[in-house]
Short mmCIF file of C-alpha atoms in Angstrom, two decimals:
data_model
loop_
_atom_site.label_atom_id
_atom_site.label_comp_id
_atom_site.label_asym_id
_atom_site.label_seq_id
_atom_site.Cartn_x
_atom_site.Cartn_y
_atom_site.Cartn_z
CA MET A 1 -3.58 160.19 99.57
CA GLN A 2 -2.20 158.28 102.52
CA ARG A 3 -2.86 154.56 102.90
CA LEU A 4 -2.33 152.15 105.76
CA ASP A 5 -1.32 148.67 104.62
CA LEU A 6 -0.63 145.52 106.61
CA ARG A 7 1.96 143.24 105.02
CA GLN A 8 3.37 139.91 106.12
CA LEU A 9 7.03 139.35 105.19
CA LEU A 10 9.28 136.35 105.69
CA GLN A 11 12.93 137.33 106.18
CA GLN A 12 15.99 135.35 107.13
CA LYS A 13 18.52 137.11 109.33
CA LEU A 14 21.78 135.73 110.64
CA SER A 15 22.36 135.79 114.37
CA PRO A 16 25.64 137.19 115.75
CA GLN A 17 26.76 133.62 116.46
CA GLN A 18 26.11 132.53 112.86
CA ILE A 19 28.03 135.52 111.50
CA GLN A 20 30.94 134.71 113.82
CA PHE A 21 30.93 131.07 112.70
CA ILE A 22 30.91 132.02 108.99
CA LYS A 23 33.88 134.32 109.48
CA LEU A 24 35.83 131.67 111.40
CA LEU A 25 34.99 128.96 108.87
CA GLN A 26 36.45 130.71 105.85
CA ILE A 27 39.85 131.63 107.33
CA PRO A 28 42.81 129.18 107.13
CA THR A 29 44.70 127.83 110.11
CA ALA A 30 47.43 130.48 110.09
CA GLU A 31 44.87 133.30 110.26
CA LEU A 32 42.81 131.43 112.84
CA GLU A 33 45.72 131.59 115.28
CA MET A 34 45.79 135.38 114.93
CA ARG A 35 42.01 135.60 115.27
CA ILE A 36 42.09 133.60 118.52
CA LYS A 37 44.85 135.83 119.90
CA GLU A 38 42.74 138.89 119.12
CA GLU A 39 39.76 137.36 120.93
CA LEU A 40 41.92 136.50 123.95
CA GLU A 41 43.09 140.13 124.09
CA VAL A 42 39.63 141.73 123.95
CA ASN A 43 37.76 139.20 126.11
CA PRO A 44 39.21 138.58 129.59
CA ALA A 45 36.57 135.89 130.21
CA LEU A 46 38.31 133.69 127.63
CA GLU A 47 41.54 131.96 128.62
CA GLU A 48 44.12 129.76 126.97
CA GLY A 49 45.61 126.79 128.78
CA ASN A 50 45.32 123.11 129.57
CA ASP A 51 46.31 123.01 133.22
CA GLU A 52 42.79 121.83 134.15
CA PRO A 53 40.96 118.70 132.95
CA ALA A 54 40.12 119.11 129.30
CA ASP A 55 36.44 118.10 129.49
CA ASP A 56 34.07 118.97 126.71
CA LEU A 57 32.45 122.32 127.45
CA TYR A 58 29.11 121.42 125.90
CA GLY A 59 29.13 117.64 126.07
CA ASP A 60 28.19 115.76 122.91
CA THR A 61 27.29 118.02 120.03
CA ASP A 62 25.48 117.07 116.88
CA ASN A 63 26.88 117.79 113.47
CA GLU A 64 24.24 120.26 112.33
CA GLU A 65 25.33 123.57 110.90
CA TYR A 66 25.93 126.30 113.43
CA GLY A 67 22.71 128.13 114.04
CA ASP A 68 21.90 128.20 117.77
CA SER A 69 21.17 131.52 119.36
CA ASP A 70 21.02 132.73 122.94
CA ASP A 71 17.57 134.25 123.35
CA ASP A 72 18.28 135.24 126.97
CA TYR A 73 21.22 137.44 126.03
CA GLY A 74 20.80 141.01 127.21
CA LYS A 75 17.95 140.28 129.71
CA ASP A 76 18.12 141.33 133.33
CA ASP A 77 17.54 137.85 134.72
CA ILE A 78 20.81 136.03 135.29
CA ASP A 79 20.96 132.30 135.92
CA LEU A 80 24.09 131.81 137.99
CA ASN A 81 24.05 128.06 137.42
CA ASP A 82 24.94 128.72 133.78
CA TYR A 83 28.34 129.97 134.90
CA LEU A 84 29.04 128.17 138.19
CA ASN A 85 28.82 124.62 136.86
CA ASP A 86 32.26 123.07 137.28
CA ASP A 87 31.83 120.81 134.27
CA GLU A 88 31.23 123.76 131.97
CA ILE A 89 34.14 125.91 133.06
CA SER A 90 36.66 123.11 133.55
CA GLY A 91 38.17 123.43 130.12
CA TYR A 92 37.92 122.79 126.43
CA LYS A 93 40.09 120.51 124.30
CA MET A 94 40.13 121.11 120.59
CA GLN A 95 38.65 118.17 118.68
CA GLY A 96 40.98 116.63 116.14
CA ASP A 97 44.20 118.03 117.64
CA ARG A 98 47.22 115.79 117.47
CA GLY A 99 48.58 115.64 121.00
CA GLY A 100 52.10 115.25 122.28
CA GLU A 101 53.71 117.83 120.01
CA ASP A 102 56.18 120.41 121.14
CA GLU A 103 54.64 123.80 121.85
CA ASP A 104 57.39 125.45 119.83
CA ASP A 105 56.03 123.76 116.71
CA ARG A 106 53.09 126.15 116.77
CA GLU A 107 55.30 128.92 115.44
CA MET A 108 54.81 129.62 111.77
CA PRO A 109 57.88 128.90 109.63
CA ILE A 110 59.21 132.16 108.22
CA ALA A 111 62.05 132.60 105.74
CA VAL A 112 63.92 135.85 106.37
CA ALA A 113 66.03 137.45 103.67
CA SER A 114 67.17 140.91 102.65
CA SER A 115 65.03 142.56 99.99
CA LEU A 116 66.16 143.30 96.44
CA THR A 117 65.99 147.01 97.21
CA ASP A 118 68.38 146.57 100.15
CA GLN A 119 70.81 144.61 97.97
CA LEU A 120 70.78 147.31 95.29
CA MET A 121 71.22 150.06 97.87
CA ASP A 122 74.25 148.25 99.27
CA GLN A 123 75.80 148.06 95.78
CA LEU A 124 74.99 151.73 95.20
CA GLY A 125 77.07 152.60 98.24
CA PHE A 126 80.19 151.14 96.62
CA LEU A 127 80.03 153.58 93.69
CA ASP A 128 82.00 156.81 93.81
CA LEU A 129 79.03 159.18 93.39
CA ASP A 130 78.43 162.77 94.41
CA ASP A 131 75.34 163.73 96.41
CA LYS A 132 73.24 164.49 93.33
CA GLN A 133 74.08 161.20 91.63
CA HIS A 134 73.41 159.29 94.84
CA THR A 135 69.96 160.89 95.11
CA ILE A 136 69.25 159.99 91.47
CA GLY A 137 70.41 156.42 92.14
CA MET A 138 68.09 156.02 95.13
CA GLN A 139 65.17 157.38 93.06
CA LEU A 140 65.92 154.92 90.26
CA ILE A 141 66.19 151.96 92.63
CA GLY A 142 62.89 152.98 94.20
CA SER A 143 61.33 152.94 90.72
CA ILE A 144 62.26 149.29 90.05
CA ASP A 145 59.18 147.05 90.03
CA ASN A 146 58.84 143.49 91.30
CA ASP A 147 60.09 142.01 88.02
CA GLY A 148 63.28 144.10 88.16
CA TYR A 149 62.34 146.61 85.47
CA ILE A 150 62.15 150.41 85.39
CA ARG A 151 59.06 151.02 83.32
CA ARG A 152 58.67 154.66 84.31
CA GLU A 153 59.84 157.21 81.73
CA LEU A 154 63.06 159.07 82.56
CA SER A 155 61.21 162.37 82.07
CA SER A 156 58.74 161.34 84.80
CA ILE A 157 61.61 160.35 87.10
CA SER A 158 63.15 163.78 86.45
CA ASN A 159 59.89 165.41 87.52
CA ASP A 160 59.75 163.20 90.63
CA LEU A 161 63.24 164.32 91.62
CA ALA A 162 62.33 167.97 91.13
CA PHE A 163 59.13 167.85 93.16
CA SER A 164 60.01 165.35 95.90
CA GLN A 165 63.78 165.78 96.29
CA ASN A 166 64.23 169.36 95.00
CA VAL A 167 66.90 168.03 92.61
CA ASP A 168 67.13 169.38 89.07
CA ALA A 169 68.36 166.44 86.98
CA SER A 170 68.25 166.12 83.21
CA GLU A 171 67.34 162.88 81.44
CA GLU A 172 71.00 162.50 80.36
CA GLU A 173 72.20 162.68 83.98
CA ILE A 174 69.56 160.16 85.03
CA GLU A 175 70.46 157.78 82.21
CA GLU A 176 74.15 157.99 83.17
CA VAL A 177 73.35 156.77 86.69
CA LEU A 178 70.92 154.21 85.27
CA HIS A 179 73.70 152.61 83.23
CA MET A 180 75.73 152.28 86.45
CA ILE A 181 72.83 150.54 88.24
CA GLN A 182 72.41 148.19 85.27
CA THR A 183 75.86 146.78 86.08
CA PHE A 184 74.57 145.61 89.50
CA ASP A 185 73.60 142.07 90.38
CA PRO A 186 71.37 140.35 89.45
CA ALA A 187 72.23 140.66 85.77
CA GLY A 188 69.56 142.43 83.74
CA ILE A 189 68.32 144.56 86.62
CA ALA A 190 66.87 148.04 85.95
CA ALA A 191 66.18 147.34 82.27
CA ARG A 192 63.41 149.33 80.62
CA ASP A 193 62.04 146.50 78.51
CA LEU A 194 62.62 142.81 77.82
CA PRO A 195 65.12 143.18 74.93
CA GLU A 196 67.29 145.51 77.02
CA CYS A 197 67.08 143.07 79.95
CA LEU A 198 68.30 140.19 77.77
CA LEU A 199 71.05 142.29 76.18
CA LEU A 200 72.35 143.37 79.61
CA GLN A 201 72.77 139.70 80.50
CA LEU A 202 74.42 138.83 77.19
CA HIS A 203 76.90 141.74 77.47
CA ARG A 204 78.34 140.10 80.61
CA ARG A 205 79.15 136.89 78.76
CA ASP A 206 82.24 136.10 76.71
CA GLN A 207 81.74 137.69 73.31
CA ASP A 208 82.08 134.56 71.21
CA GLU A 209 80.29 133.83 67.92
CA ILE A 210 77.12 132.45 69.54
CA THR A 211 76.77 135.34 72.01
CA ILE A 212 77.23 137.92 69.25
CA LEU A 213 74.60 136.16 67.12
CA ALA A 214 72.19 136.11 70.09
CA GLU A 215 72.72 139.86 70.59
CA ARG A 216 72.05 140.54 66.88
CA ILE A 217 68.84 138.48 67.04
CA ILE A 218 67.56 140.51 69.99
CA GLU A 219 68.59 143.85 68.49
CA ASP A 220 67.47 143.34 64.89
CA ALA A 221 65.03 140.40 64.82
CA PHE A 222 63.33 140.30 68.21
CA ASP A 223 59.81 140.30 66.71
CA GLU A 224 60.66 137.29 64.52
CA PHE A 225 62.24 135.57 67.53
CA THR A 226 59.11 135.96 69.68
CA LYS A 227 57.01 134.51 66.85
CA LYS A 228 59.54 131.70 66.30
CA HIS A 229 60.02 132.52 62.62
CA TYR A 230 63.42 130.85 62.64
CA GLN A 231 63.74 130.54 58.86
CA LYS A 232 63.45 134.33 58.48
CA ILE A 233 66.10 134.82 61.18
CA GLN A 234 68.40 132.29 59.53
CA SER A 235 68.13 133.91 56.10
CA LYS A 236 68.55 137.39 57.59
CA PHE A 237 71.85 136.61 59.33
CA GLY A 238 73.08 133.74 57.16
CA ALA A 239 73.56 131.56 60.24
CA SER A 240 73.96 127.80 60.12
CA ASP A 241 71.38 125.50 61.69
CA GLU A 242 73.74 124.61 64.54
CA ALA A 243 74.71 128.23 65.29
CA LEU A 244 71.07 129.39 65.25
CA LYS A 245 70.04 126.56 67.56
CA LYS A 246 72.78 127.42 70.06
CA ALA A 247 71.94 131.14 69.94
CA VAL A 248 68.24 130.47 70.51
CA ASP A 249 69.03 128.08 73.39
CA LEU A 250 71.24 130.76 74.94
CA ILE A 251 68.50 133.40 74.76
CA THR A 252 65.83 131.11 76.18
CA LYS A 253 68.03 130.33 79.19
CA LEU A 254 68.31 134.02 80.15
CA ASN A 255 66.24 135.39 83.03
CA PRO A 256 63.33 137.54 81.78
CA LYS A 257 62.47 138.67 85.33
CA PRO A 258 65.73 139.46 87.19
CA GLY A 259 63.79 140.95 90.10
CA GLY A 260 62.00 137.66 90.69
CA ALA A 261 59.09 137.52 93.13
CA GLY A 262 61.10 138.74 96.09
CA ALA A 263 61.50 142.44 95.36
CA GLY A 264 60.61 144.29 98.52
CA MET A 265 59.60 141.07 100.28
CA THR A 266 61.39 140.26 103.50
CA ARG A 267 58.99 137.60 104.86
CA ILE A 268 57.87 134.53 102.96
CA GLN A 269 55.02 132.60 104.56
CA TYR A 270 54.77 128.92 103.79
CA ILE A 271 51.51 127.02 103.35
CA ILE A 272 50.28 125.43 106.57
CA PRO A 273 47.87 122.55 105.83
CA ASP A 274 44.58 122.49 107.72
CA PHE A 275 44.28 118.69 107.51
CA ILE A 276 46.76 115.82 107.85
CA LEU A 277 45.89 112.68 105.88
CA THR A 278 47.93 109.53 106.45
CA ASN A 279 47.72 106.10 104.83
CA ASN A 280 48.00 103.39 107.46
CA ASN A 281 48.21 100.11 105.53
CA GLY A 282 45.41 101.14 103.18
CA GLN A 283 43.35 102.85 105.89
CA LEU A 284 43.11 106.62 105.39
CA GLU A 285 43.30 108.49 108.71
CA LEU A 286 42.30 112.16 108.86
CA SER A 287 43.10 114.66 111.58
CA LEU A 288 43.11 118.42 111.93
CA ASN A 289 46.43 120.21 112.08
CA SER A 290 47.60 120.60 115.69
CA ARG A 291 48.06 124.33 115.04
CA ASN A 292 44.35 124.63 114.34
CA ALA A 293 43.73 126.29 117.71
CA PRO A 294 44.99 126.36 121.29
CA ASP A 295 43.07 124.96 124.26
CA LEU A 296 40.38 127.40 125.33
CA ARG A 297 38.32 127.66 128.49
CA ILE A 298 36.05 130.01 130.41
CA SER A 299 37.84 132.09 133.03
CA ARG A 300 37.37 130.73 136.57
CA SER A 301 37.89 134.17 138.09
CA TYR A 302 34.92 135.55 136.16
CA ALA A 303 32.73 132.75 137.45
CA ASP A 304 33.91 133.62 140.98
CA MET A 305 32.49 137.12 140.45
CA PHE A 306 29.04 135.57 140.12
CA ASP A 307 29.59 133.59 143.26
CA ALA A 308 30.33 136.87 145.08
CA TYR A 309 27.27 138.49 143.49
CA ASP A 310 25.06 135.62 144.62
CA LYS A 311 26.07 136.25 148.25
CA SER A 312 25.82 140.04 148.07
CA ASP A 313 23.02 142.57 148.06
CA LYS A 314 21.45 142.18 144.63
CA LYS A 315 19.78 145.59 144.90
CA ASP A 316 23.11 147.37 144.44
CA LYS A 317 22.73 149.06 141.02
CA LYS A 318 26.46 149.37 140.30
CA LEU A 319 27.08 145.76 141.22
CA LYS A 320 24.25 144.65 138.99
CA GLU A 321 25.72 146.64 136.06
CA THR A 322 29.09 145.02 136.69
CA VAL A 323 27.55 141.55 136.67
CA ALA A 324 25.71 142.37 133.43
CA PHE A 325 29.06 143.30 131.86
CA VAL A 326 30.63 140.08 133.13
CA LYS A 327 27.70 138.08 131.73
CA GLN A 328 28.21 139.72 128.34
CA LYS A 329 31.87 138.71 128.28
CA LEU A 330 31.08 135.17 129.40
CA ASP A 331 28.41 134.82 126.71
CA ALA A 332 30.87 136.08 124.10
CA ALA A 333 33.48 133.56 125.31
CA LYS A 334 30.97 130.70 125.13
CA TRP A 335 29.87 131.76 121.66
CA PHE A 336 33.46 131.91 120.45
CA ILE A 337 34.37 128.48 121.85
CA ASP A 338 31.21 126.99 120.37
CA ALA A 339 31.97 128.61 116.99
CA ILE A 340 35.46 127.07 117.05
CA ARG A 341 33.93 123.68 117.84
CA GLN A 342 31.35 123.99 115.08
CA ARG A 343 34.11 125.09 112.69
CA GLN A 344 36.07 121.94 113.42
CA ASN A 345 33.02 119.71 113.00
CA THR A 346 32.27 121.31 109.64
CA LEU A 347 35.87 121.03 108.45
CA LEU A 348 36.12 117.38 109.39
CA ARG A 349 32.78 116.45 107.84
CA THR A 350 33.62 118.26 104.60
CA MET A 351 37.07 116.71 104.31
CA GLU A 352 35.77 113.24 105.16
CA ALA A 353 33.20 113.58 102.37
CA ILE A 354 35.92 114.64 99.91
CA ILE A 355 38.08 111.67 100.92
CA LYS A 356 35.12 109.33 100.44
CA TYR A 357 34.47 110.79 96.99
CA GLN A 358 38.14 110.77 95.89
CA HIS A 359 39.20 107.66 97.82
CA GLU A 360 41.16 106.09 94.94
CA PHE A 361 43.21 109.24 94.39
CA PHE A 362 44.18 109.54 98.06
CA LEU A 363 45.34 105.92 98.03
CA GLU A 364 47.44 106.14 94.85
CA GLY A 365 48.10 109.85 94.26
CA ASP A 366 47.39 109.36 90.55
CA GLU A 367 45.73 112.45 89.07
CA SER A 368 43.92 110.32 86.48
CA LEU A 369 41.96 108.68 89.32
CA LEU A 370 40.23 111.94 90.27
CA ARG A 371 36.46 111.74 89.84
CA PRO A 372 34.30 114.62 88.64
CA MET A 373 33.12 116.43 91.75
CA ILE A 374 31.34 119.73 92.29
CA LEU A 375 30.40 121.65 95.43
CA LYS A 376 26.83 120.40 95.23
CA ASP A 377 28.00 116.76 95.53
CA ILE A 378 29.73 117.40 98.86
CA ALA A 379 26.94 119.68 100.12
CA GLU A 380 24.38 116.92 99.56
CA GLU A 381 26.68 114.34 101.17
CA ILE A 382 27.07 116.26 104.44
CA GLY A 383 23.66 117.96 104.43
CA MET A 384 24.95 121.52 104.37
CA ASP A 385 24.57 124.51 102.10
CA ILE A 386 26.80 124.87 99.01
CA SER A 387 28.07 128.23 100.33
CA THR A 388 29.38 126.48 103.46
CA VAL A 389 31.29 123.91 101.41
CA SER A 390 32.60 126.71 99.18
CA ARG A 391 34.03 128.58 102.19
CA VAL A 392 35.87 125.44 103.28
CA ALA A 393 37.14 124.53 99.81
CA ASN A 394 38.40 127.99 98.85
CA SER A 395 40.71 128.54 101.81
CA LYS A 396 41.86 125.18 103.15
CA ALA A 397 44.60 122.68 102.23
CA VAL A 398 45.33 119.04 103.06
CA GLN A 399 48.72 117.38 103.55
CA THR A 400 48.98 113.94 101.96
CA GLU A 401 51.82 111.53 101.26
CA PHE A 402 51.94 112.98 97.74
CA GLY A 403 52.17 116.65 98.74
CA ILE A 404 49.97 119.50 99.96
CA TYR A 405 46.84 120.17 97.93
CA PRO A 406 44.28 123.01 98.23
CA LEU A 407 40.82 121.52 98.63
CA LYS A 408 39.55 123.28 95.52
CA TYR A 409 42.03 121.12 93.56
CA PHE A 410 39.71 118.14 93.98
CA PHE A 411 36.67 119.89 92.48
CA SER A 412 36.29 119.62 88.71
CA GLU A 413 33.64 119.32 86.05
CA GLY A 414 32.90 116.12 84.17
CA ILE A 415 33.68 115.20 80.55
CA ALA A 416 31.56 112.55 78.80
CA THR A 417 33.37 109.43 77.56
CA ASP A 418 32.46 106.76 75.03
CA SER A 419 31.81 104.32 77.86
CA GLY A 420 28.94 106.49 79.09
CA GLU A 421 30.74 107.60 82.25
CA ASP A 422 32.04 111.03 83.17
CA ALA A 423 35.78 111.73 83.44
CA SER A 424 37.18 114.52 85.57
CA SER A 425 38.44 117.58 83.71
CA ARG A 426 41.60 117.13 85.81
CA GLU A 427 42.10 113.73 84.19
CA VAL A 428 41.60 115.22 80.73
CA LYS A 429 44.07 118.03 81.47
CA HIS A 430 46.59 115.46 82.70
CA ILE A 431 46.29 113.47 79.47
CA LEU A 432 46.40 116.66 77.38
CA LYS A 433 49.63 117.65 79.12
CA GLU A 434 51.13 114.22 78.45
CA ILE A 435 50.20 114.47 74.76
CA ILE A 436 51.92 117.85 74.42
CA GLU A 437 54.99 116.68 76.34
CA GLY A 438 55.33 113.73 73.99
CA GLU A 439 54.86 115.71 70.75
CA SER A 440 57.63 116.50 68.28
CA LYS A 441 58.87 120.01 69.11
CA ARG A 442 59.86 120.51 65.49
CA LYS A 443 56.21 120.06 64.52
CA PRO A 444 53.96 120.67 67.54
CA LEU A 445 50.38 119.43 67.56
CA SER A 446 47.59 121.87 66.82
CA ASP A 447 44.48 122.07 69.01
CA GLU A 448 42.52 120.29 66.27
CA LYS A 449 44.99 117.40 66.24
CA ILE A 450 44.92 117.17 70.05
CA GLU A 451 41.12 117.09 69.87
CA GLN A 452 41.29 114.13 67.49
CA ILE A 453 43.72 112.25 69.75
CA LEU A 454 41.51 112.79 72.81
CA ASN A 455 38.43 111.69 70.87
CA GLU A 456 40.28 108.53 69.82
CA LYS A 457 41.03 107.88 73.51
CA GLY A 458 37.30 108.05 74.23
CA TYR A 459 36.98 111.62 75.56
CA ASN A 460 34.20 113.58 73.86
CA ILE A 461 35.80 117.01 73.89
CA ALA A 462 35.58 119.98 71.48
CA ARG A 463 38.50 122.00 70.09
CA ARG A 464 37.51 125.12 72.04
CA THR A 465 37.59 123.05 75.25
CA VAL A 466 41.07 121.82 74.32
CA ALA A 467 42.14 125.46 73.88
CA LYS A 468 40.59 126.41 77.24
CA TYR A 469 42.33 123.59 79.12
CA ARG A 470 45.64 124.34 77.37
CA GLU A 471 45.43 127.99 78.45
CA GLN A 472 44.57 126.95 82.02
CA LEU A 473 47.76 124.83 82.00
CA ASN A 474 49.74 127.87 80.74
CA ILE A 475 50.74 125.99 77.59
CA PRO A 476 51.21 128.22 74.52
CA VAL A 477 49.78 127.56 71.06
CA ALA A 478 51.54 125.13 68.72
CA ARG A 479 53.49 127.85 66.86
CA LEU A 480 55.08 129.07 70.10
CA ARG A 481 55.98 125.53 71.20
CA LYS A 482 58.11 124.99 68.12
CA GLU A 483 61.81 124.30 68.70
CA LEU A 484 64.78 123.87 66.36
#
C-alpha cells in the first residue's frame, strides 16, 4: 500500500566557501604555498603581486568563523559594480605578514643528499663481478629496507630473480654475493637480523679480549643480554665485572639501524613554523610567518572585460556566456582570497588564546609551567567550534625563543594535586623523566616506587598512569634500564 507523507527535516550543509575554508585551515604553511600556486594556475582571474596599492579587498572584517555564502552565484543578473570598483580590485595584503624580507627567503630549505641505495650501488661497481653476480647484487640492494636490513628470505629473492630478471640463482650463490655487500659501508648493512648486524660491526674492530667477549655474548647469550640478565652472562663466560661492563658498553654503542632514516630519501623537508613569537622586554609579540601566503588580487584585465560588456550589445548570446564564465572565475577568486583572510584571522585568534592560556611558559620556556589545557578551553575562549581548533592545533607550529613547538604540544590533560589545583600532564611527565634520570642505574625504580615519589610530591597519580606516561616518553621498564 502506497502512502504519501509530509516530513519536515532540519539539515546543515556546508557551502562551497565553507568547505574551501576548512581545507585551507588544516594545511600547514608549506602546503599552503603549493595550494595557492595551484589556484593561480587554474584561475586566471586571480593574480599574485604587490605592484598596486595593497588596500584591503573587503575592508574591515569581523572575526566570526567563515560562513558567508554568495546567494547570487550562478544567476543571470550581473552587477557590474561588484567588479568595477577600484577599491575592491586594487589589491590584497596578507594580514600578519612580516614585511621587508627578501623574496628569496620564501624558498623552502631543502637538504639534498645521495640515497643509501645510490651509495651501495656505487660500492657494488667496485667489485669484480660477472653479469650474473651483478644482477644478484642489484636485487639484494633493492631488497634492503629503511633500517638497512634484508628481511626477505633468500629463497624468495631467488624466485624474484627467476621471474623478474630471468636469472636462475641458487641460495648459495645469492648468499655469496650477500656476504660481499655486507662488507660495504655503513657497517652492519644488509644484515638479516639484529644479532648479525651487531656481529658485522664487531668483526671490523680489532679482535681484542673485549671485542671477542662481545661477539660471544651476541652469538651465545643474546637472549640474556636483551633481558639484562648480566649475572647469568657472567657465570656463563667466567668474565670479570670490568670485562663484562666494557663488553656491554661496546655492544650498546653499536648502530642497530645502519640504514638510518635516509634510505631512499633524497629530499629532507624542514619544519616551517606558521607563527613567530618574540619576547620584547616581557611583551609577547605574535605574527604569522611571512611565507604564509603571497599578495593576492583580482585581475584588472578581467574587470576590463565587464567594462567592455557594459558598453556592448547585451543581447549577444555568446558574449553573455563569456561574461558568465568570467563572473564565475571572479567569484572563485574572491572566495579564495576571503578564505585565506578568514584562515589568517582564525590562526591568529587561536594562537593568541593559546599564548594567553600558557603565558608563563612562553615567558620562561619551563615545561613545568604548562597549564592543563584542552581543545574545549580554547574553543570557548575564541567562540569557535572544537573541530576548528583541532584543525589548527594538529597541523601548525610556532617558533619561540626556546625552539619550534607543534601547537598540539601545549594541549594536555590535568592531574589533581594535594593543593586542590590541576597540574598539566606535561608537568608530571617532566618530573617523572627527572626522577628516572636521577635514579641509580644499578637498581632502577619500579613504577610503584615512582608512584610513591610522585604522591609524596603532591601529585595524585596511579601506577597505571605512571606506566602510561613512561611508555609515552619511550622509557623502558626498570629491568631494562639496569646498567652494570
